[in-house]
């Protein structure tokens, strides 16, 4: 596995349905929380275990309630703006643009609009291709319930072409493992590996 200036802490926060929140830190202390939800004390403890942390962003993968329920509690110790897709239902979120590069550490976090599960779905890629935060778009072994046309396009045109080295960190603990390399999912995940829309629709019958 390549080394990275970033550290990802996957937080099993429980919540509505085995949700994950994430704390990402860079070597210079820059810090991001993705989808604050569930038991926010778990997020607070992870935050306090990191010295010299500089809160930068709260990022939403989408605005379904189970992914946003902890925002207010988390902002008490991580006082930064929330960033989300322009169609986000979260009031007061700063709006992102597709392919935007959010400065982070020595590099950036790339914003990828990935409609399908909802209109406001966003994935976030660390610039060194060490991690991809996929919310309810791509799970390990599965994808989120979806508009089939939009999701197939997202899988084929946006996610499949990304580097194999990205570790997929999704919004729920649904798969054979809590995370896995994108390169592995390209072979194992029936929704990501479907080459035709027909194949994809067939796979959706098992969702
Ligand atoms: Fe969702």
PDB file of N, CA, C and O and ligand atoms in Angstrom, residues 62 64 66-67 117-118 136 145 172, ligand 1:
ATOM      1  N   UNK A  62     -24.282  13.340   1.197  1.00  0.00           N
ATOM      2  CA  UNK A  62     -25.643  13.679   0.774  1.00  0.00           C
ATOM      3  C   UNK A  62     -26.417  14.057   2.027  1.00  0.00           C
ATOM      4  O   UNK A  62     -25.884  13.942   3.138  1.00  0.00           O
ATOM      5  N   UNK A  64     -29.366  12.900   3.383  1.00  0.00           N
ATOM      6  CA  UNK A  64     -30.287  12.026   4.123  1.00  0.00           C
ATOM      7  C   UNK A  64     -29.966  12.139   5.617  1.00  0.00           C
ATOM      8  O   UNK A  64     -28.803  12.205   6.017  1.00  0.00           O
ATOM      9  N   UNK A  66     -29.814  10.309   8.192  1.00  0.00           N
ATOM     10  CA  UNK A  66     -28.901   9.444   8.949  1.00  0.00           C
ATOM     11  C   UNK A  66     -27.438   9.835   8.744  1.00  0.00           C
ATOM     12  O   UNK A  66     -26.569   9.368   9.477  1.00  0.00           O
ATOM     13  N   UNK A  67     -27.155  10.706   7.781  1.00  0.00           N
ATOM     14  CA  UNK A  67     -25.776  11.153   7.544  1.00  0.00           C
ATOM     15  C   UNK A  67     -25.506  12.552   8.096  1.00  0.00           C
ATOM     16  O   UNK A  67     -24.373  13.007   8.099  1.00  0.00           O
ATOM     17  N   UNK A 117     -28.097   7.641  -6.065  1.00  0.00           N
ATOM     18  CA  UNK A 117     -28.788   7.331  -4.797  1.00  0.00           C
ATOM     19  C   UNK A 117     -29.697   8.504  -4.430  1.00  0.00           C
ATOM     20  O   UNK A 117     -30.827   8.328  -4.011  1.00  0.00           O
ATOM     21  N   UNK A 118     -29.184   9.713  -4.601  1.00  0.00           N
ATOM     22  CA  UNK A 118     -29.998  10.924  -4.479  1.00  0.00           C
ATOM     23  C   UNK A 118     -29.394  11.952  -5.424  1.00  0.00           C
ATOM     24  O   UNK A 118     -28.296  11.765  -5.944  1.00  0.00           O
ATOM     25  N   UNK A 136     -23.555   6.818   0.303  1.00  0.00           N
ATOM     26  CA  UNK A 136     -24.469   5.731  -0.060  1.00  0.00           C
ATOM     27  C   UNK A 136     -24.447   5.457  -1.561  1.00  0.00           C
ATOM     28  O   UNK A 136     -25.373   4.854  -2.104  1.00  0.00           O
ATOM     29  N   UNK A 145     -29.664   2.210  -2.857  1.00  0.00           N
ATOM     30  CA  UNK A 145     -30.865   2.157  -3.691  1.00  0.00           C
ATOM     31  C   UNK A 145     -30.865   3.404  -4.557  1.00  0.00           C
ATOM     32  O   UNK A 145     -30.360   4.455  -4.159  1.00  0.00           O
ATOM     33  N   UNK A 172     -22.075   3.186   5.175  1.00  0.00           N
ATOM     34  CA  UNK A 172     -22.651   2.149   6.053  1.00  0.00           C
ATOM     35  C   UNK A 172     -21.780   0.898   6.026  1.00  0.00           C
ATOM     36  O   UNK A 172     -21.138   0.597   5.017  1.00  0.00           O
TER      37      UNK A 172
HETATM   38 FE1  LIG B   1     -28.840   7.770   1.929  1.00  0.00          FE
END
